[in-house]
């Protein structure tokens, strides 16, 4: 255990740790009683990054930890009956189930799904990799392909690494163009910045301008200087029109990127057809406005474009994500203070290892999925094809499933189909704290222990932070003997998959092996602080204070990272409010990891997609003239919701129902829909019934349902969520629709029909 322990303590006290619930990484001040229960949550005003900010979800950590529906003891299912089990019995059941399938059908017969909370979890980020390596299946899936995969793919192609994502330097920018993002509700994504509301208001207070492009007048749009409603799925067209203006009016100036760019001419060529006049009728933003946004971006010394989920979960997700960084580059805002900059994280940076300024770049499609032949992206297949792999007989058919902190039945498209497919599996094991819509299909549920039992460091999110920061929270509670920590659960699962049995010792052996492998690399790598050191001596150093598990590996990463000599785990432990490593600094060209050592402004696959899909779509939509009366569905986010998994907390879901169908008054009148009355929404794959919310905060022709709801199925055990189930928007989304460059699901712009639901007499 990495620090303070409560064993033997009797008095209540205050502890500080990073909130693990979203990407904002706020510092929390936790008041604990003598039973180590959380009695109060406040923002940590001394936190170097969040300075006391927290949102309602952070406060709800207390309710989350105390939720009576949380699973505390392993569960084994027989038919429809669940029973408590010991950890040894539960792991023995998992060993029996998985081993039988691996022996009979091979490793690809076991699929894995990793949910979004793994991105906030030190144990998950380190040991899920060990689990996947031990299992050796090609059927790996995650929430990434219903979320941000297009950005990872475009960043990988342009800058050479998946998480080389430039983030807006919002504390110093004077003009921020934001597309498909609602950080007032999400608290930021692919942009780690606590207190986004405060930071955006500060931008405006210093005379800066915030322009929000979104089909909905979201809370962020309400707070902006300008809100530009855009037709769903046309962000790429809009951004290419900005590129067109920059070239046509001689506004291109690369500044920091000068001399580091390939493909400039190709970008100019490809943007020629996307004049503002051509794009305006398609995206719904007039040509003069498009041109003026382009001019502002080029003329404002410190400006940035930032785009998020609305631009990723659509038909042209990768092209839109690419176009964001093309505009940033052409307007001279890439790698400039106040522009879009690269973080220099203390650990885990995809662009901090290897040779500065050059690398292997990224490759996709090293494997193809069995049924539809879809390529892998960063080691995983698009989750839109998971149901295909379970349903379709033949060699390699998925017969067993492992989920870690995920609820794909609510989070992925065509939910009813996946739900039915999961019911046909031979075996399923879930690491989860709830029996939810997905884990109800499991044969065994292994519950992760409470948040206070684990150390926390945002290995992934600090790579996307708008300041360079580092903050580690040690475990505060020691589990009773025999109770595994979360990382031990993952390692015992990994040991089973590796054929080493299910014992705690087998898991511990894998931990030692993982560390040994990393230390061996560190002592042989040229320039490493441990180059030439004795392996055993390094391991002894890292194992001081009885450290094991993720803490040892984190310490090694800190000692060999960009701040080696300045940071190690002891230093972080001594600074419970975090360490501010300063504002972002320019990193070109050393940040690049492309084979050419240049920014690839015109990746071949992206240009081909523009030519074969985007440009024809522009022509098709223009020739179709004014939009007809068909509606399209988009999602939305709420501050009190966290995708699918915080709906069992009364403190967050009480009050006005949030899972409603937002409809513009013009559409409501045309379709005879009444505010508060139920409507039936149908798509190519499903149908839901949901109450209507008439609002002019959504553009005509577009309707919106938030994702993550639909807690009304049999077999779950979430009493609060069941009382306010909402509907599952992914019953309507279509698994056959995805962005081919990234495999990402299309969750926005789904054609739907809406009619009043018949109210029983
Ligand atoms: S904004 Fe995110 S990190 Fe901050 S308190 Fe809320 S949920 Fe936690």
XYZ file of C-alpha atoms and ligand atoms in Angstrom:
769
model
C 0.000 0.000 0.000
C 1.350 3.309 -1.040
C 0.999 5.545 2.025
C -1.509 6.399 4.675
C -3.483 3.521 6.117
C -6.426 3.658 8.402
C -5.670 0.411 10.187
C -5.885 1.118 13.915
C -7.267 4.617 13.480
C -10.288 5.712 15.409
C -10.709 9.394 14.600
C -12.284 10.888 11.510
C -9.980 12.736 9.200
C -9.523 14.478 5.863
C -7.750 13.007 2.867
C -7.073 14.389 -0.583
C -7.338 12.464 -3.807
C -8.103 12.907 -7.472
C -11.671 12.331 -8.561
C -11.756 9.182 -10.714
C -15.085 9.858 -12.395
C -14.349 11.948 -15.471
C -11.525 13.414 -17.498
C -11.300 16.638 -15.510
C -9.153 15.075 -12.731
C -10.414 17.389 -9.970
C -8.798 17.248 -6.556
C -11.217 16.111 -3.853
C -11.157 16.755 -0.134
C -12.648 13.630 1.422
C -13.880 13.587 4.995
C -13.749 10.043 6.352
C -15.205 8.680 9.575
C -13.514 6.124 11.782
C -14.948 3.345 9.623
C -13.265 4.909 6.598
C -16.642 5.804 5.143
C -16.869 9.029 3.182
C -18.965 11.542 5.100
C -18.348 14.619 2.996
C -16.803 15.492 -0.356
C -15.485 18.956 -1.133
C -13.303 20.367 -3.831
C -9.638 20.518 -2.784
C -8.936 24.243 -2.898
C -5.190 23.571 -2.787
C -5.236 21.219 -5.741
C -2.752 22.670 -8.218
C -5.031 22.047 -11.170
C -8.672 22.210 -10.027
C -8.250 24.755 -7.197
C -11.384 23.652 -5.368
C -13.680 23.036 -8.313
C -15.902 19.992 -8.337
C -19.154 19.034 -10.036
C -22.199 17.177 -8.705
C -20.747 13.829 -9.762
C -17.701 14.399 -7.586
C -19.932 15.083 -4.598
C -21.832 11.896 -5.443
C -18.728 9.814 -4.798
C -19.997 9.447 -1.246
C -23.299 7.977 -2.478
C -21.511 5.809 -5.016
C -19.311 4.234 -2.367
C -22.281 3.651 -0.067
C -24.719 2.455 -2.766
C -26.494 -0.607 -1.309
C -26.859 -2.074 -4.816
C -23.122 -2.191 -5.365
C -21.803 -5.697 -5.537
C -19.397 -6.294 -2.664
C -18.997 -10.074 -2.880
C -18.325 -12.187 -5.999
C -21.485 -13.451 -7.641
C -22.081 -16.710 -9.502
C -25.186 -17.247 -11.599
C -27.012 -20.528 -12.125
C -29.927 -20.028 -14.493
C -31.679 -16.923 -13.194
C -30.353 -17.308 -9.673
C -27.358 -15.494 -8.289
C -25.432 -16.519 -5.200
C -22.616 -15.028 -3.187
C -19.299 -16.805 -3.601
C -15.833 -16.695 -2.102
C -13.133 -15.209 -4.267
C -11.486 -18.599 -4.655
C -14.758 -20.202 -5.749
C -15.492 -17.376 -8.168
C -12.050 -17.536 -9.768
C -12.314 -21.352 -9.945
C -15.595 -20.936 -11.834
C -13.969 -18.447 -14.207
C -11.051 -20.814 -14.735
C -13.414 -23.659 -15.537
C -15.505 -21.559 -17.936
C -12.715 -19.849 -19.836
C -10.311 -22.770 -19.957
C -12.896 -25.091 -21.423
C -13.667 -22.658 -24.224
C -10.038 -21.806 -24.948
C -9.135 -25.513 -25.037
C -12.019 -26.440 -27.322
C -12.317 -23.420 -29.563
C -9.107 -21.429 -29.304
C -8.283 -18.028 -27.863
C -10.210 -15.994 -30.418
C -13.387 -17.598 -29.060
C -13.055 -15.280 -26.051
C -13.872 -11.599 -26.616
C -12.999 -8.749 -24.263
C -14.778 -5.409 -23.838
C -13.137 -2.613 -21.840
C -15.443 0.165 -20.708
C -14.723 3.855 -20.438
C -13.943 3.898 -16.652
C -10.735 1.998 -17.426
C -9.332 5.226 -18.852
C -9.525 6.733 -15.363
C -8.054 3.777 -13.554
C -4.361 3.170 -12.934
C -4.843 -0.572 -12.374
C -6.930 -0.915 -15.510
C -4.523 1.012 -17.689
C -1.570 -1.096 -16.585
C -3.033 -4.555 -16.069
C -5.711 -4.763 -18.761
C -2.774 -4.915 -21.127
C -1.383 -7.883 -19.190
C -4.833 -9.479 -19.331
C -5.061 -9.017 -23.104
C -1.544 -10.337 -23.671
C -2.269 -13.367 -21.504
C -5.504 -14.092 -23.307
C -4.069 -13.603 -26.782
C -7.415 -13.108 -28.499
C -7.852 -10.887 -31.499
C -11.413 -10.140 -30.368
C -10.674 -7.032 -28.339
C -13.312 -4.283 -28.147
C -13.724 -1.137 -26.119
C -15.724 2.030 -25.694
C -13.118 3.773 -27.888
C -15.014 2.861 -31.057
C -18.210 4.469 -29.788
C -16.314 7.551 -28.711
C -12.962 8.963 -29.757
C -11.318 6.502 -32.150
C -11.496 8.927 -35.120
C -9.382 11.438 -33.209
C -6.851 8.775 -32.264
C -6.647 7.630 -35.881
C -6.289 11.127 -37.331
C -3.720 12.137 -34.697
C -1.831 8.914 -35.335
C -1.730 9.552 -39.071
C -0.742 13.216 -38.740
C 1.622 13.216 -35.775
C 2.630 9.564 -35.475
C 1.006 8.447 -32.205
C -2.566 7.761 -31.109
C -2.644 10.187 -28.230
C -0.650 12.929 -29.941
C -3.783 15.008 -29.788
C -3.226 18.770 -29.659
C -5.357 20.318 -26.921
C -6.645 23.889 -26.888
C -4.545 26.057 -24.630
C -7.737 27.507 -23.235
C -6.178 29.498 -20.416
C -4.281 31.607 -22.946
C -6.381 31.484 -26.087
C -8.340 34.497 -27.298
C -10.569 32.694 -29.784
C -11.921 29.189 -29.418
C -13.955 27.473 -32.103
C -15.639 24.449 -30.552
C -17.513 21.762 -32.494
C -19.631 18.875 -31.221
C -18.577 19.407 -27.621
C -20.467 20.413 -24.513
C -17.843 20.662 -21.788
C -20.227 22.499 -19.442
C -21.917 19.079 -19.182
C -19.087 16.642 -19.928
C -16.361 18.575 -18.061
C -14.156 18.194 -21.103
C -12.986 15.263 -23.134
C -9.703 14.652 -24.930
C -8.910 17.878 -23.097
C -8.194 17.456 -19.403
C -9.096 20.710 -17.699
C -10.891 20.962 -14.369
C -13.420 23.777 -14.120
C -14.044 24.199 -17.810
C -16.922 26.592 -17.062
C -14.570 28.871 -15.136
C -11.865 28.661 -17.777
C -14.262 29.440 -20.645
C -15.804 32.327 -18.742
C -12.288 33.639 -18.076
C -11.566 33.435 -21.807
C -14.544 35.682 -22.482
C -13.776 37.969 -19.544
C -10.344 38.752 -20.982
C -11.984 39.781 -24.258
C -11.714 36.445 -26.016
C -14.407 34.893 -28.145
C -16.060 31.495 -27.844
C -17.841 30.149 -30.928
C -19.791 26.902 -30.537
C -20.918 24.816 -33.493
C -23.620 22.327 -32.496
C -27.084 21.252 -33.636
C -28.233 21.918 -30.064
C -28.052 25.072 -28.021
C -26.231 23.221 -25.272
C -25.236 24.835 -22.000
C -21.832 25.544 -23.564
C -23.511 27.122 -26.583
C -25.656 29.254 -24.274
C -22.506 30.597 -22.658
C -20.762 31.275 -25.963
C -20.474 34.536 -27.860
C -21.778 32.829 -30.957
C -23.745 29.636 -31.449
C -23.812 28.226 -34.964
C -26.366 25.427 -35.343
C -25.059 22.863 -37.819
C -26.758 19.935 -39.529
C -25.536 16.693 -37.957
C -22.767 14.977 -39.866
C -21.566 18.039 -41.776
C -18.712 19.238 -39.546
C -16.126 17.936 -42.026
C -17.769 19.916 -44.840
C -17.781 23.043 -42.649
C -14.128 22.653 -41.661
C -13.029 22.057 -45.248
C -14.843 25.239 -46.216
C -12.692 27.050 -43.638
C -9.623 25.442 -45.214
C -10.878 26.618 -48.606
C -11.131 30.224 -47.377
C -7.694 30.141 -45.771
C -6.129 29.160 -49.090
C -8.373 31.268 -51.309
C -7.724 34.446 -49.328
C -4.006 33.852 -48.799
C -4.446 33.452 -45.037
C -2.365 30.311 -44.644
C 0.577 30.891 -42.330
C 2.157 27.855 -40.726
C 4.280 29.677 -38.151
C 5.509 27.046 -35.657
C 4.705 24.276 -38.141
C 6.738 25.923 -40.940
C 9.230 23.411 -42.319
C 7.596 20.516 -40.506
C 4.708 19.784 -42.840
C 4.095 17.406 -45.727
C 1.063 17.537 -48.001
C 0.184 21.235 -48.050
C -0.545 21.286 -51.800
C -2.698 18.203 -51.510
C -4.805 19.853 -48.819
C -5.258 22.948 -50.968
C -6.334 20.782 -53.893
C -8.802 18.730 -51.907
C -10.455 21.801 -50.365
C -11.152 23.494 -53.703
C -14.619 21.982 -54.073
C -15.608 22.993 -50.542
C -16.225 26.688 -51.026
C -18.439 28.338 -48.389
C -21.098 28.817 -51.046
C -21.086 25.101 -51.788
C -21.038 24.020 -48.173
C -23.477 26.536 -46.672
C -26.711 24.901 -47.860
C -25.417 21.524 -46.707
C -24.291 22.400 -43.200
C -26.865 25.125 -42.553
C -24.302 27.839 -41.716
C -24.260 30.704 -44.192
C -21.248 31.304 -46.417
C -20.384 34.730 -44.983
C -20.266 33.295 -41.468
C -18.006 30.430 -42.543
C -15.634 32.902 -44.192
C -15.633 35.156 -41.177
C -14.781 32.266 -38.833
C -11.858 31.370 -41.099
C -10.619 34.964 -41.090
C -10.917 35.225 -37.313
C -8.930 32.015 -36.823
C -6.169 33.283 -39.075
C -6.134 36.826 -37.714
C -6.353 36.181 -33.980
C -2.887 35.699 -32.661
C -3.924 33.091 -30.113
C -6.759 30.949 -31.467
C -7.664 27.283 -31.473
C -10.175 24.804 -32.850
C -11.389 22.041 -30.556
C -13.867 19.320 -31.464
C -15.211 16.373 -29.632
C -17.727 13.573 -29.575
C -20.276 15.045 -31.966
C -17.581 15.212 -34.626
C -16.302 11.691 -33.894
C -19.507 9.668 -33.650
C -20.655 10.455 -37.155
C -20.296 9.283 -40.706
C -17.154 11.344 -41.404
C -15.578 11.123 -37.959
C -11.954 10.745 -39.003
C -12.109 13.366 -41.744
C -13.697 15.847 -39.330
C -11.091 15.080 -36.652
C -8.287 15.481 -39.176
C -9.733 18.730 -40.517
C -9.654 20.258 -37.018
C -5.885 19.925 -36.850
C -5.474 20.944 -40.477
C -7.255 24.225 -39.685
C -5.158 24.674 -36.551
C -2.010 24.155 -38.601
C -2.944 26.363 -41.564
C -4.051 29.241 -39.349
C -0.720 29.203 -37.555
C -2.246 27.989 -34.306
C -0.620 24.586 -33.945
C 1.973 24.386 -31.177
C 1.564 28.056 -30.387
C 0.783 29.425 -26.946
C -2.931 30.011 -26.840
C -3.402 27.709 -29.813
C -3.601 23.924 -30.002
C -0.635 22.460 -28.140
C 0.871 19.139 -27.141
C 1.090 18.179 -23.489
C 4.357 16.867 -22.054
C 3.059 14.325 -19.526
C 5.172 12.888 -16.732
C 4.350 9.332 -17.739
C 2.514 7.422 -20.406
C 3.052 9.875 -23.253
C 2.885 8.232 -26.654
C 5.170 10.962 -27.974
C 7.741 11.123 -25.197
C 9.583 7.821 -25.749
C 11.904 6.740 -28.532
C 13.749 9.093 -30.820
C 12.497 12.668 -30.583
C 11.066 13.950 -33.853
C 10.740 10.636 -35.676
C 9.110 7.266 -35.163
C 7.352 4.321 -36.674
C 4.066 6.121 -37.063
C 0.871 4.123 -36.867
C -0.476 1.160 -38.812
C -3.975 -0.209 -38.926
C -5.511 -3.383 -40.265
C -2.801 -5.785 -39.147
C -5.730 -8.118 -38.440
C -9.245 -8.280 -39.801
C -12.422 -9.291 -38.056
C -13.674 -12.755 -38.968
C -17.197 -11.983 -40.163
C -17.069 -8.588 -41.846
C -13.342 -8.259 -42.416
C -13.132 -4.944 -40.559
C -9.597 -3.803 -39.735
C -8.221 -3.435 -36.215
C -7.397 0.023 -34.926
C -4.745 0.237 -32.208
C -5.260 -3.450 -31.428
C -9.043 -3.528 -31.279
C -11.918 -4.196 -33.605
C -14.855 -1.829 -34.028
C -17.467 -2.701 -31.434
C -20.164 -2.397 -34.128
C -19.116 -5.880 -35.225
C -19.130 -7.572 -31.818
C -22.632 -9.008 -32.284
C -21.592 -10.397 -35.703
C -18.735 -12.272 -34.077
C -20.978 -13.788 -31.411
C -23.873 -14.685 -33.704
C -22.076 -16.093 -36.722
C -21.140 -19.773 -36.483
C -17.789 -21.066 -37.667
C -14.172 -21.290 -36.611
C -13.313 -18.436 -34.294
C -16.911 -17.706 -33.292
C -16.992 -15.779 -30.016
C -18.410 -18.046 -27.308
C -17.120 -16.398 -24.158
C -16.924 -12.773 -23.106
C -14.937 -10.803 -20.550
C -16.055 -7.287 -19.647
C -14.161 -4.888 -17.437
C -16.147 -1.864 -16.262
C -18.284 -1.750 -19.360
C -21.950 -1.811 -20.294
C -21.983 -2.300 -24.078
C -25.675 -3.199 -24.074
C -26.367 0.452 -23.347
C -23.303 2.031 -24.922
C -23.055 0.448 -28.348
C -25.314 0.515 -31.414
C -28.245 -1.771 -32.108
C -28.458 -2.691 -28.449
C -31.286 -5.178 -28.727
C -29.248 -7.277 -31.075
C -26.168 -7.296 -28.856
C -28.322 -7.994 -25.820
C -29.790 -11.062 -27.519
C -26.343 -12.188 -28.684
C -24.940 -12.039 -25.151
C -27.720 -14.383 -24.068
C -26.313 -17.084 -26.360
C -22.767 -17.097 -24.956
C -21.355 -20.226 -23.339
C -19.578 -18.234 -20.643
C -19.163 -14.647 -19.506
C -17.260 -12.996 -16.663
C -17.504 -9.336 -15.714
C -15.406 -7.162 -13.454
C -18.011 -4.665 -12.361
C -19.636 -3.025 -9.394
C -23.228 -3.471 -10.615
C -25.462 -6.150 -12.044
C -26.493 -4.022 -14.992
C -27.943 -4.508 -18.473
C -24.740 -6.196 -19.663
C -23.397 -7.973 -16.579
C -26.763 -9.656 -15.977
C -25.633 -12.026 -18.747
C -22.446 -12.946 -16.897
C -21.903 -16.288 -15.208
C -19.571 -14.652 -12.715
C -19.300 -11.043 -11.560
C -16.076 -10.048 -9.818
C -16.705 -6.784 -7.935
C -14.004 -4.164 -7.898
C -13.514 -2.916 -4.330
C -14.165 0.694 -3.319
C -12.270 3.645 -4.690
C -10.365 4.221 -1.451
C -8.670 0.840 -1.773
C -6.798 1.809 -4.893
C -4.069 4.208 -5.834
C -4.891 6.750 -8.503
C -2.826 8.443 -11.167
C -4.286 9.610 -14.455
C -1.909 7.809 -16.730
C -3.967 8.509 -19.855
C -5.657 11.801 -19.083
C -2.562 13.778 -18.142
C -1.396 13.205 -21.732
C -4.248 15.477 -22.792
C -4.073 18.075 -20.042
C -4.074 21.779 -20.746
C -1.234 22.179 -18.235
C 1.547 19.761 -17.439
C 0.529 18.313 -14.081
C 1.050 15.179 -12.015
C -0.966 14.047 -9.027
C -0.941 10.684 -7.292
C -3.427 9.476 -4.692
C -2.360 6.483 -2.594
C -4.758 3.770 -1.429
C -6.350 4.763 1.870
C -7.965 1.535 2.928
C -6.295 -1.815 3.408
C -8.493 -4.718 2.422
C -8.937 -7.665 4.779
C -6.634 -10.650 4.100
C -7.882 -12.672 1.146
C -9.779 -9.759 -0.422
C -8.088 -8.826 -3.705
C -7.523 -5.286 -4.854
C -8.687 -4.355 -8.324
C -5.248 -4.908 -9.846
C -5.026 -8.305 -8.194
C -8.410 -9.236 -9.668
C -7.187 -8.340 -13.156
C -3.955 -10.266 -12.664
C -5.734 -13.394 -11.421
C -7.935 -13.210 -14.499
C -4.799 -12.802 -16.605
C -3.185 -15.799 -14.905
C -6.223 -17.927 -15.766
C -5.991 -16.834 -19.386
C -2.267 -17.590 -19.427
C -2.993 -21.134 -18.200
C -1.283 -20.513 -14.862
C -4.281 -21.189 -12.653
C -6.448 -18.855 -10.619
C -4.482 -18.505 -7.401
C -3.405 -15.220 -5.866
C 0.197 -16.406 -6.191
C -0.192 -16.869 -9.952
C -1.461 -13.278 -10.225
C 1.420 -11.989 -8.106
C 3.831 -13.897 -10.340
C 2.478 -12.080 -13.375
C 2.937 -8.758 -11.601
C 6.593 -9.600 -10.946
C 7.006 -10.689 -14.538
C 5.424 -7.495 -15.899
C 7.745 -5.370 -13.764
C 10.792 -7.443 -14.683
C 10.043 -7.004 -18.384
C 9.785 -3.226 -17.997
C 12.925 -2.967 -15.873
C 14.888 -5.048 -18.359
C 13.894 -2.589 -21.067
C 14.847 0.359 -18.860
C 18.351 -0.942 -18.120
C 19.087 -1.681 -21.777
C 17.587 1.434 -23.349
C 20.141 4.010 -24.450
C 19.742 7.220 -22.512
C 17.485 5.715 -19.861
C 18.288 6.884 -16.327
C 18.656 3.188 -15.476
C 20.851 2.329 -18.466
C 23.378 -0.305 -17.415
C 21.937 -0.701 -13.902
C 21.526 -4.029 -12.180
C 17.985 -5.345 -12.758
C 17.583 -6.708 -9.235
C 18.781 -3.445 -7.703
C 16.233 -1.459 -9.735
C 13.441 -3.835 -8.723
C 14.500 -3.536 -5.067
C 14.424 0.245 -5.354
C 10.938 0.199 -6.826
C 9.721 -2.316 -4.234
C 10.746 -0.150 -1.283
C 8.088 0.506 1.358
C 6.489 -2.812 0.424
C 5.248 -1.407 -2.894
C 3.766 -3.814 -5.391
C 1.342 -3.687 -8.288
C 0.650 -0.444 -10.155
C 2.631 1.695 -7.706
C 5.924 -0.005 -8.600
C 5.283 0.331 -12.305
C 4.150 3.938 -11.965
C 7.308 4.724 -10.004
C 9.431 3.183 -12.762
C 7.605 5.225 -15.393
C 8.100 8.431 -13.408
C 11.794 7.738 -12.900
C 12.299 7.101 -16.633
C 9.904 9.749 -17.998
C 10.434 13.322 -19.210
C 10.704 14.621 -15.628
C 13.154 11.944 -14.428
C 15.238 13.268 -11.569
C 12.460 15.677 -10.651
C 9.594 13.252 -10.114
C 9.179 9.856 -8.541
C 6.440 8.287 -6.470
C 7.907 9.551 -3.194
C 7.794 13.111 -4.517
C 4.197 12.710 -5.596
C 3.226 11.162 -2.258
C 4.725 14.151 -0.505
C 2.547 16.479 -2.601
C -1.066 15.394 -2.058
C -2.408 18.424 -3.915
C -0.403 17.559 -7.018
C 2.555 19.118 -8.770
C 2.144 21.788 -11.395
C 4.791 21.281 -14.059
C 3.830 24.443 -15.853
C 1.937 25.745 -18.826
C 2.195 23.881 -22.112
C 5.314 24.636 -24.078
C 5.921 24.367 -27.835
C 7.086 20.883 -28.773
C 7.532 20.853 -32.532
C 9.340 19.040 -34.023
C 10.437 16.714 -31.181
C 6.818 15.694 -30.504
C 6.487 14.027 -33.911
C 6.701 10.252 -34.286
C 5.913 9.938 -37.998
C 8.379 7.992 -40.172
C 9.125 11.152 -42.159
C 9.574 13.330 -39.099
C 6.960 15.682 -40.561
C 3.336 16.464 -39.836
C 1.442 14.453 -42.420
C -1.124 17.039 -43.378
C -2.623 14.922 -46.152
C -2.680 11.257 -45.105
C -3.491 9.069 -48.091
C -6.472 7.348 -46.454
C -8.040 10.643 -45.409
C -7.642 12.221 -48.828
C -9.155 9.111 -50.407
C -12.106 9.305 -48.009
C -12.674 12.949 -48.885
C -12.630 12.078 -52.582
C -14.747 8.939 -52.450
C -17.291 9.768 -49.730
C -17.195 13.356 -48.500
C -17.135 15.158 -51.841
C -19.909 12.952 -53.310
C -21.952 13.575 -50.161
C -21.527 17.316 -50.680
C -22.729 17.018 -54.265
C -25.579 14.700 -53.288
C -26.812 16.926 -50.503
C -26.559 20.055 -52.625
C -28.497 18.548 -55.482
C -31.144 17.328 -53.042
C -31.878 20.993 -52.295
C -33.603 22.051 -49.099
C -33.704 19.407 -46.385
C -36.900 17.402 -46.437
C -38.954 16.597 -43.407
C -36.993 13.530 -42.343
C -35.658 13.819 -38.840
C -32.232 12.796 -37.627
C -31.338 11.764 -34.092
C -28.390 13.087 -32.087
C -27.285 12.327 -28.529
C -26.623 14.675 -25.652
C -24.860 14.766 -22.337
C -25.958 15.910 -18.889
C -23.729 17.120 -16.076
C -25.357 14.696 -13.632
C -24.919 11.684 -15.872
C -21.778 9.723 -16.684
C -22.557 7.660 -19.762
C -24.445 4.609 -18.491
C -23.172 4.020 -15.014
C -24.143 6.663 -12.455
C -27.902 6.389 -12.774
C -28.327 4.385 -9.577
C -27.577 7.370 -7.353
C -30.649 9.255 -6.242
C -28.597 12.367 -5.582
C -27.828 12.561 -9.311
C -31.042 11.367 -10.950
C -33.656 13.019 -8.754
C -35.655 15.970 -10.022
C -36.817 16.650 -13.541
C -36.536 13.688 -15.903
C -33.553 14.156 -18.170
C -34.081 11.315 -20.607
C -36.475 13.063 -22.964
C -36.855 13.494 -26.696
C -35.965 17.072 -27.535
C -37.949 18.362 -30.515
C -38.041 21.816 -32.101
C -41.476 23.535 -31.874
C -41.809 23.579 -35.674
C -41.339 19.822 -35.854
C -43.540 19.270 -32.823
C -46.395 21.125 -34.472
C -45.926 19.387 -37.810
C -45.834 15.953 -36.155
C -48.580 16.681 -33.585
C -46.218 16.080 -30.691
C -47.001 17.589 -27.315
C -44.598 18.634 -24.635
C -44.570 15.967 -21.909
C -46.581 13.471 -23.948
C -45.072 10.199 -25.136
C -43.807 9.746 -28.671
C -42.747 6.684 -30.574
C -39.334 7.003 -32.225
C -38.359 4.418 -34.794
C -35.237 3.847 -36.877
C -34.073 1.184 -39.304
C -33.234 -1.134 -36.401
C -35.466 -0.351 -33.438
C -38.168 1.620 -31.717
C -38.529 3.334 -28.348
C -41.255 5.258 -26.567
C -40.168 8.417 -24.796
C -41.645 11.651 -23.461
C -41.335 14.725 -25.668
C -39.581 17.916 -24.585
C -40.430 20.724 -26.976
C -37.603 23.241 -27.081
C -36.189 25.778 -29.477
C -32.763 24.744 -28.164
C -32.515 22.188 -30.936
C -32.510 22.954 -34.636
C -35.491 21.991 -36.781
C -35.099 18.588 -38.380
C -33.055 17.219 -35.480
C -34.228 15.385 -32.358
C -32.116 14.368 -29.374
C -32.091 11.559 -26.809
C -29.268 11.284 -24.227
C -27.337 8.016 -24.247
C -26.731 5.588 -21.392
C -30.321 5.119 -20.240
C -32.750 2.212 -20.548
C -32.589 0.594 -17.129
C -35.864 -1.302 -17.412
C -34.742 -4.781 -18.386
C -35.223 -7.924 -16.314
C -32.366 -9.349 -14.325
C -30.556 -6.183 -13.289
C -30.170 -5.122 -9.686
C -30.169 -1.325 -9.645
C -33.220 -0.169 -7.748
C -32.843 3.584 -8.176
C -32.067 3.326 -11.887
C -35.052 1.024 -12.410
C -37.369 3.665 -10.948
C -36.188 6.205 -13.529
C -35.146 3.951 -16.371
C -35.302 6.302 -19.330
C -34.915 4.719 -22.742
C -31.901 3.268 -24.462
C -31.036 5.515 -27.433
C -28.836 2.756 -28.816
C -31.888 0.674 -29.578
C -32.206 3.153 -32.452
C -28.587 3.455 -33.581
C -27.610 1.207 -36.429
C -24.586 -1.107 -36.156
C -24.176 -1.155 -39.935
C -23.274 2.552 -39.893
C -19.688 3.385 -39.024
C -16.807 5.581 -40.075
C -14.659 3.292 -42.259
C -11.365 5.032 -41.419
C -11.672 4.357 -37.693
C -14.445 1.786 -37.316
C -16.202 4.221 -35.008
C -19.942 3.848 -34.660
C -22.248 6.477 -36.083
C -24.355 7.604 -33.140
C -25.347 11.009 -34.452
C -27.391 11.801 -37.536
C -29.464 8.604 -37.362
C -32.599 8.879 -39.559
C -35.715 8.398 -37.428
C -39.443 8.787 -37.610
C -41.383 10.248 -34.714
C -45.103 9.924 -34.114
C -47.264 10.509 -31.061
C -47.492 7.336 -28.999
C -50.962 6.038 -28.429
C -51.846 6.732 -24.850
C -53.907 3.889 -23.363
C -57.461 4.956 -22.530
S -15.702 17.442 -13.050
Fe -15.189 15.241 -13.250
S -13.331 15.010 -12.060
Fe -14.286 16.956 -11.424
S -15.583 16.433 -9.677
Fe -16.852 16.283 -11.504
S -16.750 14.130 -12.098
Fe -15.044 14.507 -10.717
